[in-house]
Amino acid sequence: MLVTFIALPYYWIRSQWLRRYGSDDQIDRELKMYSRHYFGIRGKTITPVNRPVDPGTCIYLSNHQSHNDIFVTLGIVETPFRFVAKKELFTSFITGSFMKMSRSYPLDREDPRQSLTLLKQALEDTTEGHSLLAFPEGTRSHQKEMVEFKAGMFSVLRKSTVPIVPMYIKNSYKKNTRNYEVFFGEPMLPETFNKLKGTELSLEVKRRMEMLMHQAYQ
């Protein structure tokens, strides 16, 4: 933790410059660097399991066990993406500048209308080649089992024109984890879920992620 706070000003200054002048490629490389540095200095690694053939622009949906998940996903997802995350991460002194630099989407959980509008914008941006990553639990579970999904998100995601890729991160809630294994499910194609209701899509995604969880701990 001490090392993180000592290095924070260096990364903060870089993020301020990139927010104003950086290209998408430069910002993506910077975000990938955060993951390498964060885990590298701690002697930790990330291993992909069952990574699917590159699905192109898509929506990654992952379980959420701890703050490590942000760095895990940055390190394991090969293509650039933007987070759909709670607005508190964008106003935090520590994470705010970096989340804004990533051009991600801040959801206000106390303002459903704002969240709906932002999700629609995020979905529209996928048509321009911007992949998304969201944690449908909406908060950290601090355990291997997932908590209930925020079903409202899926009322928008069901209209996606790009695939949904379920993911499961194993043991990120454990402080002594040395290697984070990430399990990928097969991409769900739009033609298979566009006909579903939001609640039905939520249940189907959770079912697939639970299958990945069982695979992780078998």
CSV table of C-alpha atoms in Angstrom, one decimal:
chain,number,residue,atom,x,y,z
A,1,MET,CA,0.0,0.0,0.0
A,2,LEU,CA,2.9,2.4,0.9
A,3,VAL,CA,4.5,1.9,-2.6
A,4,THR,CA,1.1,2.6,-4.2
A,5,PHE,CA,0.8,6.0,-2.5
A,6,ILE,CA,4.4,6.9,-3.2
A,7,ALA,CA,4.0,6.2,-6.9
A,8,LEU,CA,0.6,7.7,-7.2
A,9,PRO,CA,1.7,11.3,-8.1
A,10,TYR,CA,3.7,10.0,-11.0
A,11,TYR,CA,0.8,8.1,-12.5
A,12,TRP,CA,-1.6,11.0,-11.7
A,13,ILE,CA,0.5,13.5,-13.7
A,14,ARG,CA,0.7,11.1,-16.6
A,15,SER,CA,-3.0,10.6,-16.6
A,16,GLN,CA,-3.7,14.3,-16.6
A,17,TRP,CA,-1.6,14.7,-19.7
A,18,LEU,CA,-3.1,11.8,-21.5
A,19,ARG,CA,-6.7,12.9,-20.6
A,20,ARG,CA,-6.0,16.1,-22.6
A,21,TYR,CA,-3.6,15.1,-25.3
A,22,GLY,CA,-3.4,11.3,-25.5
A,23,SER,CA,-4.7,9.2,-28.3
A,24,ASP,CA,-6.8,6.1,-27.7
A,25,ASP,CA,-3.8,3.9,-28.3
A,26,GLN,CA,-1.7,5.8,-25.8
A,27,ILE,CA,-4.4,5.6,-23.2
A,28,ASP,CA,-4.9,1.9,-23.7
A,29,ARG,CA,-1.1,1.2,-23.3
A,30,GLU,CA,-1.1,3.3,-20.1
A,31,LEU,CA,-4.0,1.3,-18.6
A,32,LYS,CA,-2.3,-2.0,-19.5
A,33,MET,CA,0.8,-0.6,-17.8
A,34,TYR,CA,-1.1,0.0,-14.6
A,35,SER,CA,-1.9,-3.7,-14.4
A,36,ARG,CA,1.6,-4.9,-15.1
A,37,HIS,CA,3.1,-2.5,-12.5
A,38,TYR,CA,0.4,-3.1,-9.8
A,39,PHE,CA,0.8,-6.9,-9.9
A,40,GLY,CA,4.5,-7.0,-10.9
A,41,ILE,CA,5.7,-5.1,-7.8
A,42,ARG,CA,3.6,-7.6,-5.7
A,43,GLY,CA,5.0,-10.6,-7.5
A,44,LYS,CA,1.6,-11.7,-8.8
A,45,THR,CA,0.5,-13.0,-12.2
A,46,ILE,CA,-2.7,-13.4,-14.2
A,47,THR,CA,-3.6,-16.5,-16.2
A,48,PRO,CA,-6.4,-16.8,-18.8
A,49,VAL,CA,-8.3,-20.0,-19.0
A,50,ASN,CA,-10.4,-21.0,-22.1
A,51,ARG,CA,-9.9,-17.6,-23.7
A,52,PRO,CA,-12.3,-17.4,-26.7
A,53,VAL,CA,-11.2,-16.6,-30.2
A,54,ASP,CA,-11.1,-12.8,-30.5
A,55,PRO,CA,-14.7,-11.8,-30.4
A,56,GLY,CA,-14.0,-8.3,-31.7
A,57,THR,CA,-15.9,-5.4,-30.2
A,58,CYS,CA,-18.0,-6.9,-27.4
A,59,ILE,CA,-19.3,-6.5,-23.8
A,60,TYR,CA,-17.4,-8.3,-21.1
A,61,LEU,CA,-19.3,-9.1,-18.0
A,62,SER,CA,-17.3,-10.2,-14.9
A,63,ASN,CA,-17.9,-11.2,-11.3
A,64,HIS,CA,-16.6,-8.6,-8.8
A,65,GLN,CA,-14.7,-9.8,-5.6
A,66,SER,CA,-12.3,-7.0,-4.8
A,67,HIS,CA,-10.6,-3.9,-6.1
A,68,ASN,CA,-8.1,-6.2,-7.7
A,69,ASP,CA,-10.6,-7.0,-10.4
A,70,ILE,CA,-10.0,-3.7,-12.1
A,71,PHE,CA,-6.4,-4.5,-12.6
A,72,VAL,CA,-7.1,-8.1,-13.4
A,73,THR,CA,-9.4,-7.2,-16.3
A,74,LEU,CA,-7.1,-4.5,-17.6
A,75,GLY,CA,-4.3,-7.1,-17.7
A,76,ILE,CA,-6.3,-10.1,-19.1
A,77,VAL,CA,-8.6,-8.5,-21.8
A,78,GLU,CA,-6.4,-8.0,-24.8
A,79,THR,CA,-8.5,-5.5,-26.7
A,80,PRO,CA,-9.2,-2.0,-25.5
A,81,PHE,CA,-12.4,-1.5,-23.5
A,82,ARG,CA,-14.2,1.1,-21.3
A,83,PHE,CA,-15.6,0.4,-17.9
A,84,VAL,CA,-19.2,0.8,-16.9
A,85,ALA,CA,-18.7,1.6,-13.2
A,86,LYS,CA,-20.1,3.4,-10.2
A,87,LYS,CA,-19.6,7.2,-10.3
A,88,GLU,CA,-17.8,7.1,-6.9
A,89,LEU,CA,-14.7,5.7,-8.7
A,90,PHE,CA,-14.7,8.8,-10.9
A,91,THR,CA,-14.9,11.3,-8.0
A,92,SER,CA,-12.4,9.5,-5.8
A,93,PHE,CA,-9.1,11.4,-5.3
A,94,ILE,CA,-7.2,8.1,-5.9
A,95,THR,CA,-9.1,6.6,-8.9
A,96,GLY,CA,-10.9,9.6,-10.4
A,97,SER,CA,-8.3,10.9,-12.8
A,98,PHE,CA,-7.6,7.4,-14.1
A,99,MET,CA,-11.2,6.5,-14.7
A,100,LYS,CA,-11.8,9.7,-16.5
A,101,MET,CA,-8.7,9.1,-18.6
A,102,SER,CA,-10.1,5.7,-19.6
A,103,ARG,CA,-13.2,7.5,-21.0
A,104,SER,CA,-15.4,5.1,-19.1
A,105,TYR,CA,-19.0,5.5,-18.0
A,106,PRO,CA,-19.9,6.6,-14.5
A,107,LEU,CA,-23.2,5.2,-13.3
A,108,ASP,CA,-25.2,7.0,-10.6
A,109,ARG,CA,-26.9,4.3,-8.6
A,110,GLU,CA,-29.1,6.9,-7.0
A,111,ASP,CA,-30.3,8.2,-10.3
A,112,PRO,CA,-31.8,5.4,-12.4
A,113,ARG,CA,-32.7,7.8,-15.3
A,114,GLN,CA,-29.1,9.0,-15.5
A,115,SER,CA,-27.8,5.4,-15.4
A,116,LEU,CA,-30.2,4.3,-18.2
A,117,THR,CA,-29.2,7.2,-20.4
A,118,LEU,CA,-25.5,6.5,-19.8
A,119,LEU,CA,-25.9,2.8,-20.5
A,120,LYS,CA,-27.7,3.6,-23.8
A,121,GLN,CA,-24.8,5.9,-24.8
A,122,ALA,CA,-22.3,3.2,-23.9
A,123,LEU,CA,-24.2,0.6,-26.0
A,124,GLU,CA,-24.3,3.1,-28.9
A,125,ASP,CA,-20.5,3.6,-28.6
A,126,THR,CA,-20.0,-0.2,-29.2
A,127,THR,CA,-21.2,0.4,-32.8
A,128,GLU,CA,-18.1,2.6,-33.2
A,129,GLY,CA,-15.8,-0.1,-32.0
A,130,HIS,CA,-15.5,0.6,-28.2
A,131,SER,CA,-15.8,-2.6,-26.2
A,132,LEU,CA,-17.3,-2.4,-22.7
A,133,LEU,CA,-16.6,-4.2,-19.4
A,134,ALA,CA,-19.1,-4.2,-16.5
A,135,PHE,CA,-19.6,-5.9,-13.2
A,136,PRO,CA,-23.3,-6.8,-13.1
A,137,GLU,CA,-23.2,-7.5,-9.3
A,138,GLY,CA,-22.8,-3.7,-8.9
A,139,THR,CA,-20.6,-4.1,-5.8
A,140,ARG,CA,-17.8,-6.3,-4.5
A,141,SER,CA,-18.9,-9.7,-3.1
A,142,HIS,CA,-15.7,-10.4,-1.2
A,143,GLN,CA,-16.4,-14.1,-1.7
A,144,LYS,CA,-16.4,-16.7,-4.5
A,145,GLU,CA,-20.2,-16.8,-4.8
A,146,MET,CA,-21.8,-14.0,-6.7
A,147,VAL,CA,-24.4,-11.7,-5.3
A,148,GLU,CA,-27.6,-10.8,-7.2
A,149,PHE,CA,-27.1,-9.0,-10.5
A,150,LYS,CA,-28.5,-5.5,-11.1
A,151,ALA,CA,-31.2,-6.6,-13.6
A,152,GLY,CA,-31.9,-3.1,-14.8
A,153,MET,CA,-28.6,-3.1,-16.7
A,154,PHE,CA,-29.8,-6.0,-18.8
A,155,SER,CA,-32.8,-4.2,-20.1
A,156,VAL,CA,-30.4,-2.1,-22.1
A,157,LEU,CA,-27.8,-4.8,-22.8
A,158,ARG,CA,-30.4,-7.1,-24.4
A,159,LYS,CA,-30.5,-4.6,-27.4
A,160,SER,CA,-26.7,-5.0,-28.0
A,161,THR,CA,-25.5,-5.6,-31.6
A,162,VAL,CA,-22.2,-7.0,-30.3
A,163,PRO,CA,-21.5,-10.2,-28.4
A,164,ILE,CA,-21.6,-10.6,-24.7
A,165,VAL,CA,-18.6,-12.5,-23.2
A,166,PRO,CA,-19.1,-13.8,-19.6
A,167,MET,CA,-16.0,-14.0,-17.4
A,168,TYR,CA,-15.2,-15.3,-13.9
A,169,ILE,CA,-12.2,-14.2,-11.8
A,170,LYS,CA,-11.0,-16.8,-9.3
A,171,ASN,CA,-9.9,-15.9,-5.7
A,172,SER,CA,-9.3,-12.1,-6.2
A,173,TYR,CA,-10.8,-11.6,-2.8
A,174,LYS,CA,-8.0,-13.5,-1.1
A,175,LYS,CA,-5.0,-11.4,-0.1
A,176,ASN,CA,-2.6,-14.3,-0.5
A,177,THR,CA,-3.6,-15.2,-4.1
A,178,ARG,CA,-0.4,-15.2,-6.2
A,179,ASN,CA,-1.9,-16.1,-9.6
A,180,TYR,CA,-5.3,-14.8,-10.7
A,181,GLU,CA,-7.0,-17.3,-13.0
A,182,VAL,CA,-9.6,-15.8,-15.3
A,183,PHE,CA,-12.2,-18.1,-16.9
A,184,PHE,CA,-13.9,-17.1,-20.1
A,185,GLY,CA,-17.3,-18.3,-21.4
A,186,GLU,CA,-18.2,-18.6,-25.1
A,187,PRO,CA,-19.4,-15.3,-26.6
A,188,MET,CA,-23.2,-14.9,-26.6
A,189,LEU,CA,-24.3,-13.7,-30.0
A,190,PRO,CA,-26.9,-10.9,-30.3
A,191,GLU,CA,-29.3,-13.1,-32.3
A,192,THR,CA,-29.4,-15.5,-29.2
A,193,PHE,CA,-30.3,-12.8,-26.6
A,194,ASN,CA,-32.0,-10.0,-28.4
A,195,LYS,CA,-35.3,-11.8,-28.1
A,196,LEU,CA,-34.9,-12.2,-24.3
A,197,LYS,CA,-36.3,-9.9,-21.7
A,198,GLY,CA,-33.8,-8.1,-19.5
A,199,THR,CA,-34.5,-10.4,-16.5
A,200,GLU,CA,-34.1,-13.4,-18.7
A,201,LEU,CA,-30.8,-12.2,-20.0
A,202,SER,CA,-29.6,-11.5,-16.5
A,203,LEU,CA,-30.5,-15.0,-15.4
A,204,GLU,CA,-28.8,-16.5,-18.4
A,205,VAL,CA,-25.6,-14.6,-18.0
A,206,LYS,CA,-25.5,-15.5,-14.3
A,207,ARG,CA,-26.1,-19.1,-15.1
A,208,ARG,CA,-23.1,-19.1,-17.5
A,209,MET,CA,-20.9,-17.3,-15.0
A,210,GLU,CA,-21.9,-19.8,-12.3
A,211,MET,CA,-20.8,-22.6,-14.7
A,212,LEU,CA,-17.4,-20.9,-15.0
A,213,MET,CA,-17.3,-20.6,-11.2
A,214,HIS,CA,-17.9,-24.3,-10.7
A,215,GLN,CA,-15.2,-25.0,-13.3
A,216,ALA,CA,-12.8,-22.8,-11.4
A,217,TYR,CA,-13.3,-24.6,-8.1
A,218,GLN,CA,-13.8,-28.2,-9.2
